[in-house]
XYZ file of C-alpha atoms in Angstrom:
132
model
C 0.000 0.000 0.000
C 2.749 2.432 0.956
C 4.634 1.468 -2.168
C 1.671 2.379 -4.393
C 1.367 5.730 -2.638
C 5.092 6.415 -3.133
C 4.904 5.481 -6.813
C 1.842 7.688 -7.278
C 3.487 10.608 -5.488
C 6.696 10.278 -7.499
C 4.689 10.140 -10.734
C 2.746 13.234 -9.702
C 5.936 15.114 -8.834
C 7.481 14.099 -12.144
C 4.463 15.378 -14.101
C 4.454 18.611 -12.094
C 8.148 19.072 -12.880
C 7.506 18.538 -16.605
C 4.691 21.078 -16.640
C 6.707 23.694 -14.777
C 9.842 23.194 -16.873
C 7.761 23.368 -20.061
C 6.266 26.672 -18.984
C 9.687 28.189 -18.331
C 11.397 26.738 -21.410
C 9.261 28.691 -23.886
C 10.985 31.588 -25.573
C 10.016 35.195 -25.049
C 6.576 36.334 -26.181
C 6.107 38.482 -29.278
C 6.318 41.892 -27.555
C 9.297 40.762 -25.447
C 11.153 39.390 -28.473
C 10.334 42.543 -30.448
C 11.701 44.787 -27.673
C 14.806 42.602 -27.280
C 15.435 42.625 -31.039
C 14.918 46.382 -31.246
C 17.399 46.907 -28.406
C 19.938 44.662 -30.156
C 19.447 46.647 -33.356
C 19.878 49.956 -31.533
C 23.070 48.586 -29.957
C 24.443 47.670 -33.399
C 24.048 43.915 -32.921
C 22.321 43.371 -36.248
C 22.780 39.592 -36.380
C 20.870 38.952 -33.141
C 18.303 41.582 -34.062
C 17.759 39.934 -37.458
C 17.264 36.510 -35.899
C 14.639 37.926 -33.532
C 12.776 39.859 -36.210
C 12.903 36.855 -38.555
C 11.281 34.678 -35.870
C 8.546 37.271 -35.516
C 8.052 37.468 -39.285
C 7.703 33.713 -39.646
C 5.429 33.301 -36.602
C 1.810 32.880 -37.762
C 0.645 34.071 -34.332
C 2.506 37.395 -34.539
C 0.359 40.499 -34.105
C -1.022 41.365 -37.581
C -0.464 45.139 -37.268
C 3.187 44.553 -36.253
C 4.319 42.047 -38.895
C 4.996 44.698 -41.535
C 7.229 46.643 -39.166
C 8.998 43.422 -38.131
C 9.696 42.724 -41.809
C 11.023 46.251 -42.336
C 13.350 45.904 -39.348
C 14.573 42.468 -40.484
C 15.347 43.802 -43.972
C 17.197 46.762 -42.448
C 19.304 44.326 -40.409
C 20.114 42.302 -43.540
C 21.159 45.490 -45.332
C 23.409 46.458 -42.422
C 24.946 42.973 -42.426
C 25.578 43.133 -46.189
C 23.307 40.139 -46.779
C 21.100 41.773 -49.407
C 20.838 38.486 -51.304
C 18.651 37.065 -48.485
C 16.013 39.818 -48.663
C 13.870 38.161 -51.358
C 13.707 34.851 -49.486
C 12.735 36.574 -46.240
C 9.979 38.583 -47.924
C 8.601 35.556 -49.785
C 8.609 33.332 -46.689
C 6.921 36.027 -44.603
C 4.231 36.567 -47.237
C 3.539 32.805 -47.347
C 2.878 32.789 -43.597
C 0.797 36.002 -43.518
C -0.807 35.989 -46.976
C -4.128 37.431 -45.695
C -2.553 40.381 -43.845
C -2.911 43.443 -46.066
C -0.564 45.514 -43.897
C 2.200 42.984 -44.394
C 1.545 42.751 -48.130
C 1.869 46.537 -48.342
C 5.143 46.465 -46.373
C 6.473 43.647 -48.595
C 5.626 45.615 -51.744
C 7.357 48.690 -50.317
C 10.447 46.602 -49.564
C 10.570 45.385 -53.171
C 10.311 48.998 -54.393
C 12.901 50.369 -51.971
C 15.455 47.559 -51.899
C 18.550 47.420 -54.063
C 17.682 46.462 -57.641
C 21.152 45.598 -58.910
C 22.253 42.000 -58.862
C 23.692 39.119 -60.842
C 22.329 36.149 -62.728
C 24.220 33.135 -61.399
C 23.436 29.642 -62.714
C 20.069 30.845 -63.971
C 19.077 32.359 -60.623
C 18.938 36.082 -59.878
C 20.864 37.139 -56.775
C 20.244 40.625 -55.472
C 23.208 42.711 -54.375
C 26.926 42.536 -55.062
C 28.570 39.296 -56.138
C 31.232 38.105 -53.717
C-alpha cells in the first residue's frame, strides 16, 4: 500500500516538474522578443536583431499590425549585415505565412520597391546585391 502511494506521489511530482519546466522553457513572447530585437538593433548587434525579427516574421501568431514593421526591421538588419541576397527569401517566406494580412503585403511591396535592384544572374538564378 505504501509502495503504491510512493509510486503515485513520485509520478505526480514528475508530471508537475515537466509542466513547470515546459512553462519556463518557452521563448520570449512576441512583444518581449520585439523589444529585445529592437534593443539589439539599436546597440548595433544586427545579427541577433535579425534573428529575432525573422522569428517574428515567420510566426503565424505574430500580431497582424506589427508584422509589416517586423519585416522592415529584419530587412534593415540584412542590409546592415551586407546580406542583401537574403532579402527576397525573407519577404517571400513572410508573405507565405501572412498571406491574408494586407498591412504585411503593403510592407512587402514597399520593400521590393525600396530595396537594391542591382544584382547578378548566377546559374540561372537572380541574386540581389553585389557578387562576392
